[in-house]
């Protein structure tokens, strides 16, 4: 057997060279490590709707605010007509975060036993109404009529069913009852309203204004009138809990973009209206008339506050009309990162 002998000095020199090589391999050539030891770059899949109630999201995407805020993280966007479809995308791991109404967020939280999602910011308050034919002037006249909502179990659908129940009018999820509720996409609702196939609809902006200005309808119920101080959550931002836990830095950057986008839509109404209109046209292929967007804008409040008090009430409404069981919402909010970003920006923190 042949055995080679090494001196202690030789061994130490070899070890030192190995350590240098390892350190070099972990240095500048490592493209996955984030600066400052932060988490690795990822792709954020964000959802929103082509509605004025999602103006913050549309502006954030169209103006490049989210992309700039996310930095090295990639942004992929998807659009939806109503909340339940967005929730399905979250549950199937096709989406990481989405702007959405309160009731679909509640449904997602309750169905997953409080595990699947967290509300991390507000976006919009107000901007929803029941618009009907001019000959309908009170609730009693709705008996036997056909009223549309964007989607069964959606925010406006729950608001409509609960309000009808408060007026003593029964509804059924299958469409029967004293008032027949028909889930329809908002664009379809405008056409069926014009054709006289439906008698009204509870819809978000800009559709409430379009039903009035283009369809000749009148507002029977402005939803603001049903809430304390006229404030209620129409749109907030939710994220998959798993994504929040794995990529908190990415979520923080998204929230920085959210705050900046709201500052833009609140600070430059004319510029924001044009930009949002551009975004809606790109998604729907149809542009809103200037008078529609200007009129609808008046009913909206763009805010980072999720108006948490209204969420619990919405959950009770959904339960009352048979669309939700035992709405335990403990833990649905996680405003930690939002408040950190607000504090850094010198803005007031928000209590859940």
Coordinates of C-alpha atoms in Angstrom, one line a residue:
X1 CA 0.0 0.0 0.0
X2 CA 1.2 3.4 -0.9
X3 CA 0.6 6.2 1.6
X4 CA 1.3 9.8 0.9
X5 CA 2.3 12.0 3.8
X6 CA 1.3 15.7 4.1
X7 CA 2.8 18.3 6.4
X8 CA 0.6 20.3 8.8
X9 CA 1.5 23.5 6.9
X10 CA 0.4 21.9 3.6
X11 CA -2.9 20.8 5.1
X12 CA -3.6 24.2 6.6
X13 CA -2.9 25.9 3.3
X14 CA -5.2 23.5 1.4
X15 CA -8.0 24.2 4.0
X16 CA -7.6 28.0 3.7
X17 CA -7.8 27.7 -0.1
X18 CA -11.0 25.6 0.2
X19 CA -12.6 28.2 2.5
X20 CA -11.8 31.0 0.0
X21 CA -13.4 28.9 -2.8
X22 CA -16.6 28.3 -0.7
X23 CA -16.9 32.0 0.2
X24 CA -16.5 33.0 -3.4
X25 CA -19.2 30.5 -4.5
X26 CA -21.6 32.2 -1.9
X27 CA -20.8 35.7 -3.0
X28 CA -21.5 37.8 -6.0
X29 CA -22.4 34.8 -8.2
X30 CA -25.4 33.9 -6.0
X31 CA -28.3 35.4 -8.0
X32 CA -31.0 34.0 -5.6
X33 CA -30.0 35.7 -2.4
X34 CA -31.8 38.9 -1.7
X35 CA -29.9 42.1 -0.6
X36 CA -29.6 42.4 3.1
X37 CA -30.3 38.8 3.7
X38 CA -34.1 39.2 2.8
X39 CA -36.2 36.5 1.3
X40 CA -35.7 35.5 -2.3
X41 CA -37.5 37.2 -5.2
X42 CA -40.9 35.7 -6.1
X43 CA -43.9 36.2 -8.4
X44 CA -47.0 37.9 -6.9
X45 CA -50.2 36.9 -8.7
X46 CA -52.7 39.7 -8.0
X47 CA -56.5 39.8 -8.9
X48 CA -58.9 42.7 -9.3
X49 CA -62.2 43.6 -11.1
X50 CA -62.8 46.2 -13.9
X51 CA -65.0 48.3 -11.6
X52 CA -64.6 51.8 -10.2
X53 CA -64.7 50.3 -6.8
X54 CA -61.4 48.7 -7.7
X55 CA -59.9 52.0 -8.8
X56 CA -56.9 51.6 -6.4
X57 CA -56.0 48.3 -8.0
X58 CA -56.5 49.5 -11.6
X59 CA -54.4 52.6 -11.0
X60 CA -51.7 50.6 -9.2
X61 CA -51.4 48.3 -12.2
X62 CA -51.8 50.8 -15.1
X63 CA -49.5 53.5 -13.6
X64 CA -46.9 50.9 -12.8
X65 CA -47.1 51.7 -9.0
X66 CA -47.3 48.1 -7.9
X67 CA -44.5 47.0 -10.3
X68 CA -42.2 49.7 -9.0
X69 CA -43.0 48.9 -5.4
X70 CA -42.4 45.2 -5.8
X71 CA -38.9 45.8 -7.2
X72 CA -37.3 42.5 -8.0
X73 CA -40.5 40.6 -7.5
X74 CA -42.6 39.8 -10.6
X75 CA -46.2 40.9 -10.9
X76 CA -48.9 38.8 -12.7
X77 CA -52.4 40.2 -12.8
X78 CA -55.8 38.5 -13.4
X79 CA -59.2 40.1 -13.6
X80 CA -62.6 38.8 -12.4
X81 CA -66.2 39.8 -12.6
X82 CA -67.1 39.0 -9.0
X83 CA -65.7 37.8 -5.7
X84 CA -66.6 34.1 -5.7
X85 CA -64.6 33.5 -8.8
X86 CA -61.6 35.2 -7.3
X87 CA -61.9 33.0 -4.2
X88 CA -61.9 29.9 -6.3
X89 CA -58.7 31.1 -7.9
X90 CA -57.2 31.6 -4.4
X91 CA -58.3 28.2 -3.3
X92 CA -56.8 26.5 -6.4
X93 CA -53.5 28.2 -5.8
X94 CA -53.9 30.2 -9.0
X95 CA -53.8 33.6 -7.1
X96 CA -51.8 35.0 -4.2
X97 CA -53.7 38.2 -3.4
X98 CA -56.8 39.9 -4.7
X99 CA -58.9 43.0 -4.3
X100 CA -62.4 41.8 -3.4
X101 CA -65.6 42.6 -1.6
X102 CA -66.3 41.7 2.0
X103 CA -68.7 38.7 1.6
X104 CA -66.5 36.6 -0.6
X105 CA -63.6 37.2 1.8
X106 CA -65.8 36.1 4.7
X107 CA -66.9 33.0 2.8
X108 CA -63.3 32.1 2.1
X109 CA -62.3 32.6 5.7
X110 CA -65.2 30.6 7.1
X111 CA -65.1 27.8 4.6
X112 CA -61.3 27.3 5.3
X113 CA -62.0 27.4 9.1
X114 CA -60.0 30.6 9.4
X115 CA -56.9 29.2 7.6
X116 CA -56.9 30.3 3.9
X117 CA -56.9 34.1 3.8
X118 CA -56.2 37.3 5.7
X119 CA -57.5 40.8 5.1
X120 CA -54.4 43.1 5.0
X121 CA -55.8 46.5 3.9
X122 CA -58.9 48.4 2.9
X123 CA -59.2 50.0 -0.6
X124 CA -62.7 51.4 -1.1
X125 CA -65.8 52.4 0.8
X126 CA -69.2 53.1 -0.8
X127 CA -70.2 52.9 -4.4
X128 CA -73.1 50.5 -4.6
X129 CA -76.8 51.0 -5.1
X130 CA -80.1 49.3 -6.1
X131 CA -81.3 50.9 -9.4
X132 CA -84.8 50.1 -10.6
X133 CA -87.2 51.1 -13.3
X134 CA -88.7 54.6 -12.7
X135 CA -92.2 53.2 -12.0
X136 CA -90.9 51.4 -8.9
X137 CA -90.9 53.8 -6.0
X138 CA -91.0 51.6 -2.9
X139 CA -90.0 48.1 -1.8
X140 CA -93.6 46.7 -1.9
X141 CA -93.6 47.2 -5.7
X142 CA -90.6 44.8 -6.1
X143 CA -92.9 41.8 -5.3
X144 CA -92.9 39.5 -8.3
X145 CA -90.1 41.5 -10.0
X146 CA -86.7 40.3 -11.4
X147 CA -83.6 41.9 -9.8
X148 CA -80.0 41.2 -10.8
X149 CA -76.9 41.0 -8.7
X150 CA -73.3 40.3 -9.9
X151 CA -73.0 36.8 -8.5
X152 CA -74.6 34.6 -5.9
X153 CA -72.9 35.1 -2.6
X154 CA -71.1 38.2 -3.7
X155 CA -71.1 41.5 -1.7
X156 CA -74.0 43.1 -3.6
X157 CA -76.0 39.9 -3.7
X158 CA -75.9 39.6 0.1
X159 CA -76.7 43.3 0.5
X160 CA -79.7 42.9 -1.8
X161 CA -81.1 39.8 -0.2
X162 CA -80.7 41.2 3.3
X163 CA -82.4 44.5 2.4
X164 CA -85.3 42.7 0.8
X165 CA -85.7 40.5 3.9
X166 CA -85.8 43.7 6.0
X167 CA -88.7 44.8 3.8
X168 CA -90.5 41.5 4.4
X169 CA -89.8 40.1 1.0
X170 CA -88.5 36.6 0.7
X171 CA -85.8 35.3 -1.7
X172 CA -84.3 31.9 -2.6
X173 CA -80.9 31.0 -3.8
X174 CA -82.5 29.2 -6.7
X175 CA -84.2 32.4 -7.9
X176 CA -87.6 31.9 -6.4
X177 CA -89.5 33.8 -3.7
X178 CA -91.2 37.1 -3.6
X179 CA -88.4 38.7 -5.6
X180 CA -86.5 36.7 -8.2
X181 CA -82.8 37.4 -7.9
X182 CA -80.8 36.7 -11.1
X183 CA -76.9 36.5 -10.9
X184 CA -75.5 38.2 -14.0
X185 CA -72.3 39.8 -15.1
X186 CA -72.5 43.5 -14.8
X187 CA -72.3 44.2 -18.6
X188 CA -75.1 41.8 -19.2
X189 CA -77.2 43.4 -16.5
X190 CA -77.0 46.8 -18.3
X191 CA -78.3 45.2 -21.5
X192 CA -81.1 43.2 -19.8
X193 CA -82.1 46.3 -17.9
X194 CA -82.4 48.3 -21.2
X195 CA -84.4 45.5 -22.8
X196 CA -86.8 45.3 -19.9
X197 CA -85.8 41.7 -19.0
X198 CA -85.0 42.7 -15.5
X199 CA -86.6 45.4 -13.3
X200 CA -83.5 46.5 -11.4
X201 CA -80.1 45.5 -10.0
X202 CA -78.0 46.0 -6.9
X203 CA -74.6 46.7 -8.5
X204 CA -71.2 48.5 -7.8
X205 CA -70.0 51.5 -9.6
X206 CA -69.8 52.3 -12.5
X207 CA -72.7 50.1 -13.2
X208 CA -75.1 51.8 -10.8
X209 CA -74.5 55.1 -12.6
X210 CA -74.7 53.5 -16.0
X211 CA -78.1 51.9 -15.2
X212 CA -79.3 55.3 -14.3
X213 CA -77.8 57.4 -17.1
X214 CA -77.8 54.9 -19.9
X215 CA -80.7 52.7 -18.9
X216 CA -83.0 55.4 -17.5
X217 CA -83.2 53.9 -14.1
X218 CA -83.6 55.5 -10.7
X219 CA -81.8 54.8 -7.4
X220 CA -84.2 53.1 -5.0
X221 CA -81.5 52.4 -2.4
X222 CA -78.1 54.0 -2.1
X223 CA -76.2 51.6 0.2
X224 CA -74.5 54.4 2.0
X225 CA -77.9 55.2 3.6
X226 CA -77.8 51.8 5.4
X227 CA -74.5 52.3 7.2
X228 CA -73.3 54.4 10.2
X229 CA -71.8 57.6 8.8
X230 CA -72.3 56.2 5.3
X231 CA -69.1 54.1 5.5
X232 CA -68.9 50.4 4.6
X233 CA -66.3 48.3 3.0
X234 CA -66.8 47.7 -0.7
X235 CA -63.4 46.6 -1.6
X236 CA -60.4 45.4 0.5
X237 CA -57.2 43.6 -0.2
X238 CA -56.8 39.9 0.9
X239 CA -53.9 37.5 0.6
X240 CA -53.4 33.8 1.0
X241 CA -52.2 33.1 4.5
X242 CA -49.5 30.7 3.2
X243 CA -48.1 33.4 0.8
X244 CA -48.2 36.0 3.6
X245 CA -46.2 33.7 5.9
X246 CA -43.7 32.7 3.2
X247 CA -43.2 36.1 1.6
X248 CA -43.8 38.9 4.1
X249 CA -41.4 41.3 2.4
X250 CA -43.2 40.9 -0.9
X251 CA -46.6 41.6 0.8
X252 CA -45.0 44.6 2.5
X253 CA -43.9 46.0 -0.9
X254 CA -47.4 45.3 -2.2
X255 CA -48.9 47.4 0.6
X256 CA -46.4 50.2 -0.1
X257 CA -47.8 50.2 -3.6
X258 CA -51.4 50.1 -2.3
X259 CA -50.8 53.2 -0.1
X260 CA -49.2 55.0 -3.0
X261 CA -52.0 54.1 -5.4
X262 CA -54.6 55.4 -3.0
X263 CA -52.6 58.6 -2.6
X264 CA -52.7 59.0 -6.4
X265 CA -56.4 58.4 -6.8
X266 CA -57.2 60.8 -4.0
X267 CA -54.8 63.5 -5.0
X268 CA -55.4 63.6 -8.7
X269 CA -59.1 62.8 -9.4
X270 CA -59.0 63.8 -13.1
X271 CA -55.8 62.0 -13.8
X272 CA -57.0 58.9 -11.9
X273 CA -60.3 58.8 -13.7
X274 CA -58.6 58.8 -17.1
X275 CA -56.2 56.2 -16.0
X276 CA -58.8 53.9 -14.5
X277 CA -61.0 54.4 -17.5
X278 CA -58.1 53.3 -19.7
X279 CA -57.8 50.2 -17.5
X280 CA -61.4 49.3 -17.7
X281 CA -61.4 49.8 -21.5
X282 CA -58.5 47.5 -21.9
X283 CA -60.3 44.7 -19.9
X284 CA -63.8 45.1 -21.1
X285 CA -63.0 46.7 -24.6
X286 CA -65.5 49.4 -23.7
X287 CA -64.7 52.9 -22.4
X288 CA -66.9 54.7 -19.9
X289 CA -68.4 58.0 -20.8
X290 CA -66.7 60.9 -19.0
X291 CA -70.0 61.9 -17.3
X292 CA -70.4 58.3 -16.0
X293 CA -67.1 58.1 -14.4
X294 CA -67.3 61.6 -13.0
X295 CA -70.7 61.0 -11.5
X296 CA -69.8 57.6 -10.1
X297 CA -66.6 58.9 -8.6
X298 CA -68.6 61.1 -6.2
X299 CA -70.0 58.1 -4.3
X300 CA -66.6 56.5 -3.6
X301 CA -64.1 56.9 -0.8
X302 CA -60.6 55.4 -1.4
X303 CA -59.1 54.4 1.9
X304 CA -56.6 52.0 3.4
X305 CA -59.0 51.6 6.3
X306 CA -60.9 48.3 5.8
X307 CA -63.8 49.6 7.9
X308 CA -63.8 46.5 10.0
X309 CA -67.0 47.2 11.8
X310 CA -69.0 46.8 8.6
X311 CA -67.5 43.4 7.9
X312 CA -69.0 41.7 11.0
X313 CA -72.3 43.2 10.1
X314 CA -72.1 41.9 6.5
X315 CA -71.3 38.4 7.9
X316 CA -74.5 38.5 10.0
X317 CA -76.5 39.6 7.0
X318 CA -75.1 36.7 4.9
X319 CA -76.0 34.3 7.8
X320 CA -79.5 35.7 8.0
X321 CA -80.3 35.2 4.3
X322 CA -78.9 31.6 4.4
X323 CA -75.6 32.1 2.6
X324 CA -73.3 31.6 5.5
X325 CA -73.2 29.5 8.7
X326 CA -71.6 30.5 12.0
X327 CA -69.5 33.4 10.8
X328 CA -66.6 33.3 13.3
X329 CA -64.2 36.0 12.0
X330 CA -61.6 35.9 14.7
X331 CA -58.3 36.4 13.1
X332 CA -59.5 37.4 9.6
X333 CA -57.5 40.7 9.8
X334 CA -53.8 41.0 9.8
X335 CA -53.0 44.7 9.6
X336 CA -49.5 44.3 11.0
X337 CA -47.6 45.0 7.8
X338 CA -50.0 47.8 6.7
X339 CA -49.5 49.6 10.0
X340 CA -45.7 49.2 9.8
X341 CA -45.8 50.8 6.3
X342 CA -48.2 53.5 7.4
X343 CA -46.0 54.4 10.4
X344 CA -42.9 54.5 8.2
X345 CA -44.8 56.9 5.9
X346 CA -45.8 59.1 8.8
X347 CA -49.5 58.2 8.5
X348 CA -52.0 57.2 11.1
X349 CA -52.1 53.5 12.0
X350 CA -55.4 51.6 11.6
X351 CA -57.0 49.5 14.3
X352 CA -58.8 46.3 13.1

